[in-house]
Amino acid sequence: MIKLITNQTSIETPYELATIEECVNYCQTKTLLGLDIETTRKYNKWFDIEGLDPHTSDIVMLQIGDIDVQYIIDTRNVDITSLLPVLTNKDITLVGHNIKFEYKHILSKYGVRINALYDTMVVEKILHNGYRLENSLKALNQRYLEIEVDKTIRLSFLTIGDRPFTTEEIKYGAEDIELPLKIREFQLVEIQKKDLANVIRLEFRVTAVIAEMEFNGMNFNKEKWLNTYQKNLIKFKDQTRQLDIHVMENYPDSKFVDKQLDMFNPGFTCAIQWSSSKQVVEFFKFLGCCPLAKSKTTKKMTYTVEAKEVEALLVTADLSDKVREFVKLYLNTMEYRQAVTTFGENFLKHINPVTGRIHSNYNQLVNTGRMSSSSPNQQNIPSTLDMDYDDGDPRQDQFRYAFDAPEGCSMINADYSGQESIILVNKSMDKDLLTFYDGDFNDMHSYIASKLFPDELSGIDLNDIKKERPDLRQIAKGAGFALAYGGNGHTIAKNLGLSSERGETVFNDYFKAFPGLLQFFEKSKAEALSKGYILIDKVSKRKFYYKDIKVLRAAEYRGDVRTVNKFKGSMERAAMNYIIQGEAGSITKFALVLIYDELTAKGLLDKVKTVATVHDEIILESTTAYEKYAAEMLQRNMEKAGSVWCKRVPLKAEACIEQYWTH
């Protein structure tokens, strides 16, 4: 039954009219309610974000109820203050699809936070992690209920103004609370069958933290950003000129130099547009050193001039001095090109017009269980650029310098020290890795290098390896990083610019040096292929399902070696990668939950704000009066979260108080 609550006197509707008091009385007796809102443009000035962003939008309709009764409330003319205790009641679970949207808008308009929630979108991602299914509410309606709902009606709210709701809009609003409740019933069966209750509880608690982070955003100093941009632009233009000069001086008779002289264009010019990958590929092919790599779109080997592939040429290719000089110039130029494009003036479009802050959007669940972000991708903002400016404080040339603390506040940063390595040793219990953590050592990469290259490093004290043989230490460091992401010898060779043979040798020597590690990975791969899914971590019981496991097993049964090789290798690499990256994600998420819970309990969410997370790093913004507490609290809760998973070797974090984003 649909009931409409409005103070519009001119409305004609087939639905029963009700009061807000009736709605509150009904909802207070329930432990499970559906919740949804519809929003509109608040200012009619910034159309690309209004209606979606909580700071530039307004709630026009709030829908709440259960499968029996759905209340549609016209929040333009109905005061819902008496309903707010229902939204914050920990004993009433509110069900929605992508409910962080409701969380942010309700916080913005009414200043209250949802306490107990169930998100059908989050559950669906967990249930089918790996299957690449569409997770929209429209898709779930079709998948579970076999019905088609016209979601385009939602657009009508963007420009609704003071117009009364139409019959179609009211029905649409009611369905958005009724249907997720029905979908939930199907999901609960799957949750129990797949033993996913733990990870879902964790993710529901994280949902509130993510909503809070997105709502808070990070303070952003436009002037600092533009100052760095201008310096980068000068450097980029200079680097581009050097590239042009190199081509004209060294290849004057090639097609890459324009010789058409006229009164308006005296002298030769370089005919290559360095922003055109097609033209740059042609020049690299002309030089005889254009690298090949598998295309992300076609999956076929193709010519490329991506920085990582080009950088490998400096080690793997037999280059003349002239070509080597060009490759170095090209790499430097491309670094500055990214600095003035991705991280240039165009980045300013992400500044919220109302708050003046950067509000990144977080994808709560990628395959491993980690998070990603977009608009902008804060995880992609480099901490430094290899600049050689002579003026001022070099820290001011960092991109993150523009993410600073507002007046009267401080930035509190902390990240885990060697999170992936410590997760790996706790999982594998390799005796040689344990020796490092139990002993009086302080440089993991030098220790690993001493195991990988005993002959080359013979007679060199462990504390001197970093200074005397940084090349071997770097190989050890790169190999460890590659293994943590499920890499192999080819990965090591590609990342470090080594020959394929050298990469394979390092890969094999790593496992010879740490046999417990090899046994752990072999066991993990075998278990994943046997079960058809990766058990990412045993605490949350997060899982990644192999969508092609039946194809692999059928190929093994037929003796189809080609198909087996096609799927088995990637599945095994995923097993090695996800059990490390996924557990790291769970730990960071639980730390975020502990921080949020403590700040909530102490009533400090407005004094100490969680503003961002990047991989194993958490960033808070605190008033100066609470900065010391915030730093202690951040470090304590990050280490407490780590202790749940890492019991043999503790996971440590270190917090610092700064005026800008430093890590």
mmCIF file of C-alpha atoms in Angstrom, residues 37 63 75 98 123 132 181 237 288 301 328 409 434 544:
data_model
loop_
_atom_site.group_PDB
_atom_site.id
_atom_site.type_symbol
_atom_site.label_atom_id
_atom_site.label_comp_id
_atom_site.label_asym_id
_atom_site.label_seq_id
_atom_site.Cartn_x
_atom_site.Cartn_y
_atom_site.Cartn_z
ATOM 1 C CA ILE A 37 15.369 9.554 -1.604
ATOM 2 C CA GLN A 63 10.492 7.182 0.814
ATOM 3 C CA THR A 75 10.147 16.944 1.870
ATOM 4 C CA ASN A 98 23.867 2.246 -2.952
ATOM 5 C CA VAL A 123 25.902 -7.436 -1.155
ATOM 6 C CA ARG A 132 31.528 -9.114 -13.692
ATOM 7 C CA LEU A 181 13.475 -5.400 0.458
ATOM 8 C CA LYS A 237 57.790 23.120 -22.894
ATOM 9 C CA GLY A 288 64.354 0.250 -34.598
ATOM 10 C CA MET A 301 50.675 -7.805 -29.024
ATOM 11 C CA LYS A 328 65.713 9.498 -21.718
ATOM 12 C CA CYS A 409 43.227 22.502 11.511
ATOM 13 C CA LEU A 434 60.579 -14.713 10.433
ATOM 14 C CA PHE A 544 36.795 -14.138 -5.385
#
